[in-house]
XYZ file of C-alpha atoms in Angstrom:
662
model
C 41.097 82.812 -41.347
C 38.487 80.987 -41.757
C 36.804 79.198 -38.982
C 35.001 76.712 -41.019
C 35.155 75.922 -45.198
C 32.623 73.459 -46.954
C 34.121 70.993 -49.244
C 31.630 71.233 -52.242
C 32.888 67.872 -53.461
C 33.369 63.903 -52.288
C 35.587 60.364 -51.747
C 39.222 61.408 -52.362
C 40.590 64.866 -52.490
C 37.795 65.856 -50.329
C 39.223 63.690 -47.572
C 42.205 65.184 -48.717
C 40.646 69.236 -48.304
C 39.475 68.437 -44.589
C 43.278 66.469 -43.748
C 44.949 69.861 -44.111
C 41.292 72.196 -42.911
C 41.708 70.009 -39.903
C 45.921 71.179 -39.325
C 45.063 74.683 -39.587
C 42.728 74.777 -36.940
C 39.638 74.955 -39.635
C 36.357 73.283 -39.640
C 35.100 71.165 -42.045
C 31.426 70.716 -43.480
C 30.415 67.665 -45.979
C 28.086 66.823 -48.072
C 26.981 63.880 -49.683
C 24.976 62.392 -51.788
C 22.244 59.512 -50.720
C 24.948 56.925 -52.124
C 27.455 58.732 -49.971
C 25.689 58.233 -46.853
C 27.977 56.047 -45.232
C 31.621 57.506 -47.571
C 34.983 58.171 -45.931
C 34.894 61.797 -46.642
C 31.044 62.161 -44.472
C 33.025 60.506 -41.595
C 35.109 62.691 -41.408
C 34.394 66.206 -41.649
C 32.935 67.824 -37.933
C 29.381 68.379 -39.664
C 28.007 66.336 -43.036
C 24.990 68.050 -45.070
C 22.924 65.473 -46.972
C 22.356 67.663 -50.402
C 19.931 64.581 -52.356
C 19.816 61.737 -55.079
C 22.960 59.594 -55.730
C 23.187 61.368 -59.606
C 25.490 64.044 -58.934
C 23.531 66.170 -61.377
C 20.675 66.104 -58.579
C 23.273 66.588 -55.853
C 26.840 67.382 -56.666
C 26.241 69.620 -59.220
C 23.234 71.524 -58.043
C 24.515 75.071 -56.831
C 21.488 76.493 -54.147
C 22.049 73.152 -52.081
C 25.579 73.910 -51.830
C 24.815 77.621 -51.006
C 22.220 76.280 -48.441
C 24.111 73.963 -47.289
C 26.993 76.915 -46.287
C 24.218 78.875 -44.633
C 22.540 75.461 -42.187
C 26.060 75.689 -41.041
C 27.462 78.898 -41.492
C 30.404 77.360 -43.468
C 32.291 80.674 -44.255
C 33.787 79.506 -47.551
C 33.934 76.276 -49.967
C 37.022 74.582 -51.429
C 35.327 72.648 -54.335
C 37.986 70.126 -54.318
C 38.428 69.272 -58.609
C 35.844 68.531 -60.792
C 31.966 69.227 -60.120
C 31.126 72.449 -59.203
C 35.338 73.510 -59.591
C 35.707 75.471 -62.720
C 32.147 76.436 -62.706
C 32.212 80.947 -63.033
C 28.329 80.913 -62.351
C 28.754 78.965 -58.905
C 31.570 81.043 -58.066
C 29.743 84.409 -58.345
C 26.990 82.672 -56.420
C 29.052 81.971 -53.185
C 30.424 85.985 -53.862
C 26.509 87.267 -53.680
C 26.139 85.129 -51.075
C 29.216 86.716 -48.678
C 31.354 83.498 -49.178
C 34.662 83.143 -50.194
C 35.535 80.533 -53.028
C 38.915 78.825 -52.126
C 39.809 79.674 -55.897
C 40.329 81.867 -58.785
C 38.266 84.555 -59.124
C 35.250 83.814 -61.501
C 36.822 85.882 -64.573
C 39.947 84.030 -64.670
C 37.822 80.662 -64.677
C 35.720 81.954 -67.204
C 38.907 83.058 -69.565
C 40.770 80.207 -69.590
C 37.891 78.046 -70.070
C 36.855 78.322 -73.295
C 39.906 77.348 -75.733
C 39.953 79.186 -77.699
C 39.708 83.372 -75.627
C 41.870 81.497 -73.670
C 44.777 80.794 -76.696
C 44.060 84.887 -77.575
C 45.154 85.649 -73.857
C 47.988 83.719 -73.918
C 49.877 84.686 -77.139
C 49.121 88.073 -75.981
C 50.658 87.253 -72.293
C 53.783 86.303 -74.576
C 53.094 82.597 -74.616
C 54.500 80.273 -77.028
C 51.081 78.823 -79.183
C 50.733 76.201 -81.265
C 50.293 77.867 -85.151
C 46.065 77.291 -85.988
C 42.781 79.099 -86.370
C 40.614 80.538 -83.124
C 38.602 82.761 -85.030
C 34.415 80.492 -85.885
C 35.181 78.145 -88.797
C 31.520 78.504 -90.526
C 31.509 75.040 -92.952
C 33.998 72.365 -93.876
C 35.378 73.594 -96.665
C 36.533 75.647 -94.928
C 37.983 74.037 -92.201
C 39.917 71.713 -95.571
C 41.471 75.893 -96.092
C 42.336 76.016 -93.243
C 43.678 73.340 -92.351
C 45.865 73.443 -95.843
C 47.555 76.816 -94.976
C 48.767 75.319 -91.785
C 49.907 72.317 -92.507
C 49.280 68.503 -92.019
C 47.899 66.996 -90.331
C 45.807 69.075 -88.170
C 43.975 68.729 -84.850
C 40.348 69.796 -84.906
C 39.243 70.441 -80.964
C 35.793 71.854 -78.630
C 36.365 75.100 -77.947
C 34.507 73.700 -75.379
C 36.239 70.532 -74.738
C 38.183 68.898 -71.928
C 38.179 65.192 -71.389
C 38.904 63.793 -74.955
C 36.046 65.453 -76.156
C 35.179 67.014 -79.710
C 39.234 66.201 -80.803
C 40.048 64.407 -83.430
C 43.324 64.119 -85.238
C 43.242 64.664 -89.528
C 45.738 64.079 -92.099
C 43.988 65.012 -95.301
C 41.223 66.534 -96.525
C 38.715 63.836 -96.118
C 39.781 63.381 -92.383
C 39.574 67.298 -91.798
C 35.726 67.420 -93.455
C 34.737 63.892 -90.882
C 36.949 65.350 -88.070
C 35.338 68.678 -87.752
C 31.402 68.074 -88.763
C 31.795 64.753 -85.641
C 34.204 67.826 -83.491
C 30.663 70.255 -83.955
C 28.097 67.242 -83.323
C 30.253 66.132 -80.488
C 30.947 69.249 -78.815
C 27.285 70.406 -78.982
C 25.992 67.443 -77.803
C 28.164 67.846 -74.422
C 28.524 71.244 -73.713
C 26.323 72.660 -75.165
C 28.983 74.887 -77.209
C 29.625 73.746 -81.345
C 32.435 76.395 -81.679
C 35.381 74.229 -83.178
C 39.056 75.704 -84.446
C 42.205 73.962 -85.292
C 46.063 73.259 -84.659
C 48.841 71.718 -85.816
C 48.773 68.727 -84.139
C 52.304 68.180 -82.520
C 54.070 64.673 -83.389
C 54.873 62.303 -80.760
C 53.596 65.228 -78.070
C 54.958 65.469 -74.439
C 51.856 66.786 -71.650
C 53.818 68.842 -69.547
C 52.010 71.204 -67.426
C 53.119 73.845 -64.641
C 51.679 74.311 -61.491
C 50.960 77.738 -60.779
C 50.275 79.294 -57.627
C 49.745 83.275 -57.755
C 47.697 85.864 -54.549
C 45.352 88.705 -54.251
C 48.149 91.400 -54.158
C 49.809 90.689 -57.443
C 52.535 87.816 -56.173
C 52.656 85.011 -59.092
C 55.068 81.841 -58.748
C 55.388 78.726 -60.282
C 56.408 75.718 -59.003
C 58.501 73.502 -61.422
C 56.593 71.265 -63.636
C 54.616 67.313 -63.680
C 55.049 64.982 -66.741
C 51.486 63.657 -67.736
C 52.453 61.718 -71.259
C 50.962 58.597 -69.704
C 47.493 58.741 -70.878
C 44.800 56.170 -72.326
C 41.998 58.032 -74.125
C 43.441 61.787 -72.446
C 43.234 59.737 -69.343
C 46.246 60.362 -66.652
C 47.594 57.263 -64.993
C 50.848 57.778 -63.728
C 52.121 61.519 -63.053
C 55.492 62.661 -62.199
C 57.621 65.692 -61.463
C 60.201 67.027 -62.537
C 59.415 65.647 -66.170
C 62.365 63.656 -67.340
C 62.481 64.966 -71.082
C 62.962 68.366 -69.331
C 66.678 70.388 -68.871
C 67.378 73.435 -67.151
C 66.232 75.939 -69.517
C 62.970 74.884 -71.134
C 61.949 74.089 -67.690
C 63.081 78.043 -66.224
C 61.341 79.249 -69.318
C 58.287 76.865 -69.233
C 57.654 78.338 -65.581
C 58.457 82.078 -67.062
C 55.825 81.414 -69.596
C 52.850 79.644 -66.991
C 53.341 83.275 -64.724
C 53.077 84.957 -67.366
C 49.731 84.514 -68.192
C 49.001 83.635 -64.495
C 49.352 87.775 -64.452
C 48.248 88.312 -67.203
C 44.789 86.601 -66.037
C 44.689 88.063 -62.950
C 45.307 84.798 -61.384
C 44.412 83.900 -57.741
C 45.097 80.239 -56.062
C 46.431 77.213 -57.926
C 46.339 76.583 -61.457
C 47.731 74.195 -63.544
C 49.032 75.878 -67.283
C 49.613 72.841 -69.851
C 51.858 73.171 -72.516
C 52.196 70.157 -75.465
C 56.164 69.759 -75.888
C 57.628 68.441 -79.537
C 60.615 66.034 -79.338
C 62.413 69.117 -79.991
C 62.133 70.628 -76.377
C 59.553 73.055 -77.888
C 56.809 73.839 -76.275
C 53.256 75.232 -76.872
C 50.192 76.479 -74.622
C 47.879 73.693 -74.135
C 45.372 75.224 -71.587
C 45.428 76.654 -67.850
C 43.002 74.361 -65.468
C 41.127 76.915 -63.362
C 41.867 74.304 -59.831
C 43.572 72.161 -58.081
C 44.831 68.968 -60.444
C 44.518 64.978 -59.573
C 47.700 65.619 -59.864
C 48.954 67.993 -57.304
C 50.463 65.680 -54.682
C 54.162 64.998 -56.578
C 54.688 69.002 -56.739
C 54.050 69.107 -52.766
C 56.507 66.286 -52.648
C 59.630 67.479 -54.423
C 58.295 71.406 -53.103
C 57.031 70.348 -49.234
C 54.244 73.176 -50.011
C 50.674 72.321 -49.042
C 49.053 73.416 -52.218
C 45.959 72.898 -50.438
C 46.846 74.864 -47.333
C 47.985 77.742 -50.201
C 45.153 78.415 -51.756
C 43.045 78.455 -48.727
C 45.545 81.444 -47.104
C 45.301 82.853 -50.379
C 41.201 82.611 -50.831
C 41.353 83.956 -46.800
C 43.819 87.272 -48.704
C 46.545 86.429 -47.169
C 49.810 87.086 -49.393
C 52.505 84.237 -50.872
C 54.966 83.571 -47.919
C 57.674 83.107 -50.571
C 59.045 84.273 -53.732
C 60.044 82.522 -56.951
C 64.059 82.633 -55.337
C 62.944 81.137 -52.269
C 61.506 77.416 -54.040
C 63.362 74.269 -53.915
C 63.025 71.020 -56.425
C 63.646 68.134 -54.104
C 64.204 64.624 -55.341
C 62.040 63.283 -57.264
C 57.902 62.188 -57.233
C 55.943 59.373 -58.858
C 51.534 59.363 -58.533
C 49.670 56.511 -60.268
C 45.539 56.345 -59.900
C 44.633 53.314 -58.322
C 40.889 52.953 -59.966
C 38.728 50.380 -59.640
C 38.596 48.859 -63.478
C 39.548 45.303 -65.306
C 42.637 46.110 -66.973
C 41.583 42.602 -68.701
C 38.360 43.008 -69.492
C 39.458 46.954 -71.323
C 38.984 49.056 -68.790
C 35.513 48.658 -68.286
C 34.584 49.877 -64.718
C 34.469 47.595 -61.692
C 31.634 48.206 -58.313
C 31.233 46.927 -55.373
C 32.106 46.310 -51.825
C 35.745 46.745 -50.958
C 35.635 43.785 -49.538
C 39.954 43.716 -48.103
C 40.776 46.625 -48.288
C 45.230 47.191 -47.268
C 47.028 50.755 -48.454
C 49.865 50.121 -48.079
C 51.938 52.393 -45.148
C 52.851 55.263 -45.549
C 55.770 56.655 -44.323
C 56.571 59.914 -44.130
C 58.209 62.022 -47.081
C 58.448 58.480 -49.344
C 54.782 57.510 -49.424
C 52.051 58.678 -49.025
C 48.647 57.507 -50.304
C 45.655 59.486 -50.634
C 42.310 57.840 -50.710
C 38.472 58.460 -50.306
C 37.300 54.515 -49.443
C 37.947 51.920 -46.839
C 37.294 48.081 -46.266
C 33.362 47.316 -46.401
C 32.642 50.192 -48.549
C 30.652 50.501 -51.691
C 32.760 51.818 -54.779
C 29.262 53.711 -56.147
C 28.822 52.738 -59.925
C 26.721 57.110 -59.776
C 30.808 58.543 -59.744
C 34.308 58.198 -60.890
C 36.049 55.291 -60.088
C 39.148 56.119 -58.566
C 39.919 54.580 -55.272
C 42.996 55.767 -54.604
C 46.280 58.048 -55.706
C 49.781 56.758 -54.558
C 52.934 58.608 -54.056
C 55.694 58.000 -53.776
C 59.392 59.753 -53.244
C 62.638 59.607 -53.027
C 66.447 61.393 -53.745
C 66.081 60.305 -58.180
C 64.038 58.785 -60.166
C 65.812 55.738 -59.654
C 64.834 55.297 -56.485
C 60.996 56.490 -56.486
C 59.887 54.088 -59.246
C 61.320 50.985 -56.594
C 59.569 52.795 -53.881
C 56.643 52.567 -56.230
C 56.970 49.199 -57.572
C 57.013 48.030 -53.735
C 54.051 50.330 -52.330
C 52.124 48.636 -55.351
C 52.787 45.041 -54.273
C 51.759 45.878 -50.970
C 48.784 47.538 -51.982
C 45.748 44.253 -51.607
C 42.533 45.359 -52.589
C 39.694 42.168 -53.157
C 36.177 42.760 -53.925
C 36.374 44.688 -56.886
C 38.771 44.940 -59.986
C 41.455 47.752 -60.280
C 44.282 48.366 -62.530
C 47.219 47.889 -60.435
C 48.546 45.687 -63.199
C 48.445 47.495 -65.577
C 49.989 50.404 -64.129
C 53.083 48.367 -62.564
C 53.582 46.674 -66.721
C 54.488 50.164 -67.063
C 56.584 51.281 -64.577
C 58.216 48.300 -65.833
C 58.367 48.733 -69.234
C 61.803 49.541 -71.401
C 60.133 53.046 -72.558
C 59.056 54.535 -69.151
C 61.855 53.442 -67.167
C 64.283 54.789 -69.574
C 62.475 58.750 -70.242
C 61.024 57.527 -73.513
C 57.404 58.345 -74.017
C 54.778 60.566 -75.140
C 51.104 60.408 -74.546
C 51.005 57.896 -77.742
C 52.891 55.679 -75.271
C 49.713 53.969 -74.350
C 48.271 53.281 -77.157
C 51.843 51.967 -79.323
C 52.955 49.197 -76.800
C 48.989 48.230 -75.865
C 47.301 48.689 -78.960
C 45.345 45.167 -78.731
C 44.662 46.190 -75.051
C 46.161 44.666 -71.780
C 46.148 41.544 -70.950
C 48.166 38.697 -68.517
C 50.810 38.378 -71.449
C 51.993 42.183 -70.948
C 52.523 41.909 -67.156
C 55.486 39.139 -67.199
C 57.483 38.422 -64.876
C 61.471 38.935 -65.658
C 62.191 36.273 -62.636
C 59.310 33.623 -63.091
C 61.171 31.237 -60.628
C 61.600 33.467 -57.909
C 57.277 32.700 -57.625
C 58.106 29.197 -57.765
C 60.478 29.620 -54.772
C 57.541 31.344 -52.774
C 54.552 28.619 -53.638
C 57.007 25.751 -52.541
C 57.793 28.160 -49.453
C 53.762 28.451 -48.732
C 53.485 24.767 -49.352
C 56.191 24.057 -46.753
C 54.620 26.190 -43.841
C 51.610 24.904 -44.294
C 52.387 21.677 -43.731
C 55.082 21.907 -41.048
C 51.817 23.526 -39.190
C 49.846 20.527 -40.370
C 52.261 17.938 -39.008
C 52.671 20.343 -34.946
C 48.994 20.065 -34.922
C 47.820 16.823 -36.459
C 48.274 14.945 -32.954
C 50.728 11.826 -33.777
C 52.362 9.401 -31.899
C 55.923 9.701 -30.441
C 57.989 8.366 -33.070
C 55.648 8.376 -35.592
C 56.048 11.320 -37.306
C 55.107 12.300 -41.410
C 57.884 12.263 -42.957
C 58.539 15.436 -45.293
C 59.594 14.936 -49.221
C 62.066 17.029 -49.242
C 61.924 17.357 -53.834
C 58.923 18.957 -55.012
C 57.458 19.719 -58.086
C 55.572 23.548 -58.706
C 53.225 23.921 -61.273
C 52.976 27.361 -62.586
C 50.050 27.433 -66.229
C 51.704 24.842 -67.882
C 55.143 25.416 -66.566
C 57.376 22.882 -64.239
C 59.839 23.808 -61.461
C 61.646 20.813 -59.959
C 62.651 22.008 -56.483
C 64.397 21.063 -53.362
C 63.372 22.661 -49.561
C 64.817 22.262 -46.726
C 64.430 24.461 -43.253
C 66.711 26.948 -42.002
C 66.615 29.132 -39.564
C 63.351 31.941 -39.958
C 62.883 30.217 -43.407
C 63.112 28.192 -45.970
C 66.309 27.043 -48.275
C 64.456 26.478 -51.474
C 66.867 25.347 -54.522
C 65.671 25.578 -58.511
C 68.762 23.626 -60.528
C 71.028 24.884 -58.391
C 70.254 27.983 -56.863
C 69.961 28.515 -53.801
C 66.832 31.117 -52.677
C 67.765 31.576 -48.969
C 63.889 32.676 -47.904
C 63.584 33.479 -44.808
C 59.463 36.088 -42.847
C 57.957 35.422 -40.574
C 54.354 35.086 -42.368
C 51.577 33.008 -40.955
C 48.775 31.568 -43.222
C 45.521 33.694 -43.892
C 47.746 37.195 -43.691
C 47.317 38.199 -47.195
C 50.517 40.199 -46.825
C 54.017 38.214 -47.404
C 57.168 40.269 -46.240
C 60.149 38.564 -46.077
C 63.556 38.579 -47.683
C 65.158 36.615 -50.238
C 69.008 35.668 -50.838
C 68.907 39.448 -47.845
C 67.104 40.924 -49.647
C 63.836 42.673 -48.679
C 60.402 42.169 -50.616
C 56.981 42.153 -49.980
C 54.537 39.956 -52.151
C 50.316 39.031 -52.100
C 49.762 35.235 -50.933
C 46.903 34.110 -50.144
C 45.211 30.011 -50.536
C 43.381 28.898 -52.165
C 42.089 25.554 -52.609
C 45.324 23.650 -53.944
C 46.597 26.644 -55.074
C 47.998 29.517 -53.875
C 47.764 32.917 -55.596
C 50.533 34.534 -55.385
C 50.675 38.383 -56.926
C 54.165 40.232 -57.492
C 55.329 43.649 -59.672
C 51.630 43.238 -61.368
C 51.633 39.833 -61.870
C 49.058 37.665 -61.063
C 50.664 33.147 -60.299
C 48.343 30.591 -58.688
C 50.922 27.908 -57.936
C 50.564 24.231 -57.483
C 52.907 22.387 -54.939
C 53.216 18.232 -55.634
C 55.386 16.011 -55.682
C 57.350 14.895 -58.834
C 55.444 11.573 -58.756
C 51.917 13.108 -58.696
C 52.776 15.770 -61.165
C 53.357 13.103 -63.533
C 50.283 11.726 -63.165
C 48.279 15.417 -63.069
C 49.868 15.417 -66.435
C 48.142 12.348 -68.212
C 44.546 13.821 -66.068
C 42.183 15.147 -69.021
C 42.020 18.875 -68.865
C 37.477 20.069 -68.430
C 35.974 21.732 -71.787
C 35.255 25.138 -69.870
C 31.429 25.527 -70.743
C 30.210 27.180 -73.925
C 28.636 30.025 -72.956
C 28.189 31.374 -76.822
C 24.396 31.188 -76.797
C 24.168 33.809 -73.725
C 24.650 37.545 -73.550
C 27.008 38.258 -70.684
C 27.198 40.873 -69.151
C 31.192 42.971 -69.650
C 31.032 45.050 -65.895
C 28.825 45.344 -63.258
C 26.428 48.148 -63.367
C 22.473 49.178 -64.816
C 20.582 47.642 -67.031
C 19.597 50.798 -69.045
C 18.229 49.398 -71.533
C 16.890 45.883 -72.964
C 15.953 46.840 -76.982
C 15.312 42.684 -77.744
C 12.024 40.980 -77.735
C 11.719 37.042 -77.361
C 11.592 35.685 -80.208
C 13.201 38.488 -82.406
C 15.859 38.322 -84.805
C 18.618 40.411 -84.870
C 21.933 41.051 -86.924
C 25.182 41.395 -86.810
C 26.181 44.601 -85.470
C 22.410 45.556 -84.216
C 21.869 47.078 -80.994
C 20.859 45.034 -77.905
C 21.439 46.740 -74.472
C 22.892 48.754 -73.352
C 24.414 49.040 -69.290
C 26.163 52.337 -67.426
C 28.333 53.019 -64.431
C 30.896 55.967 -63.797
C 29.435 57.850 -66.432
C 30.599 55.452 -68.588
C 27.744 53.644 -71.243
C 28.536 50.337 -72.391
C 26.225 49.110 -75.799
C 26.140 45.599 -76.447
C 25.344 45.128 -80.283
C 25.292 41.628 -81.805
C 28.383 39.678 -82.453
C 26.636 37.659 -85.496
C 22.948 37.058 -87.021
C 20.715 35.015 -84.615
C 17.104 34.947 -83.023
C 16.778 35.962 -79.564
C 15.445 32.485 -77.499
C 14.705 34.512 -74.076
C 15.710 37.831 -71.847
C 16.804 37.109 -68.619
C 17.669 40.045 -67.095
C 15.364 43.361 -66.666
C 15.877 47.284 -67.664
C 16.715 48.888 -64.592
C 18.317 46.163 -62.632
C 21.616 46.266 -61.807
C 23.737 44.016 -63.163
C 26.957 41.515 -62.639
C 30.139 41.396 -64.156
C 29.398 38.081 -66.491
C 26.128 38.298 -65.140
C 23.644 37.324 -68.508
C 21.488 38.914 -69.945
C 20.185 37.657 -73.012
C 19.606 34.256 -74.528
C 20.128 33.015 -77.957
C 18.710 30.521 -79.637
């Protein structure tokens, strides 16, 4: 077994690998860029080596610097995590030539599975179901049209070297095929340096279901059941679960056996994933093979009891798998949610900055797990992906797992950056998701205009009003105790209150009970008991004996309450106060129409205009970059630039003015 390994990655996955290595008694080496000098994976590892400037192309993607770090520390093996160099066959070979083990598959497997055309041909040869299509080189758009007609519309045009949704188009007719062919070739050439594309039938209402496989150097291979990964936004997974609520036992077995056949055909040694697209009749077709550890691997670990990182390390060290297919059992249900630093209410634009408060939910062995690479006070950098953490739960049934996920999200407290928890919570409560009736188009169909607060309604808004009344009464009771009134002249506290949430009024009666208050709204009594104190971010309590957790903080005269993805500001006052407040005029918001505001924090990479310049609607004004995403800002109408308020190369905050218009 290895004595020391290096993790050629950062963030959550680096911390994840370190955790397993430490349990196995293996020393670890972290590598870090200048931006990650104070990162969590650096402090967790036994040793840490700097490898260059913040951009990954100058640090985490530089093979020679990783090799130098191995030589300097005596690391015997490298775990690549996912992303970066994890599927780079040249990196794999360079390590092998240096006498350093790669904790992953051999280079030939990475190469053959990394090319979508070659992998599809290999899959066909191994007896794996493949989508009807054309995998030879396509000369021009007219040949593409002829092929599409032969396959039958709709078709999917895909870049051979594609990934992440790049170089992919769906065509439902000849004109769309011509346009899609040209745009796919151009996009593939720019993104991957390879303009080869192929065409295959597009599966309507597809589900994305993947099979986890594990192979060793002795010819053994098994499948570890499936993961349902159909909840995607722009081809990026949001929620994953294992097993799939759609598959039956026969389909699960057939998919697993075909995945193992493909793994054996390519002599696969390590953990890998065979991805399938599944239609409404449970017909399944090979999509691609990912020759690395997947982001969503924890759900497989939760239902099998296996540590996939440990298995990868043991296989790389030459060990045989200690179990066969018959030894594996599928235990319960697991769900994973990706918690990202992005603003779901601003079209999921990246959010960067300091994590002012970061309190993930408490981990419970076998029930709640948090894989994270950040800490309170740390920075979410603009240079890397937006993942803050992965929240994983396990239950005996899907229903129990869903309930645990909802409660864990309630207890996930993040301040300082925007995050996608409201969106994740809304999806988890959506009737289609709860029933299991979804496919990869779910998010596009249910949120066609993006996500907004109205998409996360609370199913019991009166409960939120009750919590607002509880908080206000506890605040008053504390004030009464510390105000130093003369005996016999104590403050009289009203029992009748009105809670205002938005335009709604909730009249309530509040009376003390042992450990809390009985709060009555429209004849319904809510006995809320809690030891919550003012200033505590999490409110743990019971309502009529049922436990709950939510987030609560005082903001001026209001109490901000966050529960099940819904955020409200509750103002609590007397009935007369509410009556008078209704007569007060609303203050109009400031007119910001003459400013171009930054929609996200990031680096202002371009200012394309000058003061006095006339611009037309649709013209480019500026560009902002953060987390590998460039956001181009264009004029919404004809206008004249009065002033440039931010400099190119400057870091800008969300809503910071960049330009002023005349």
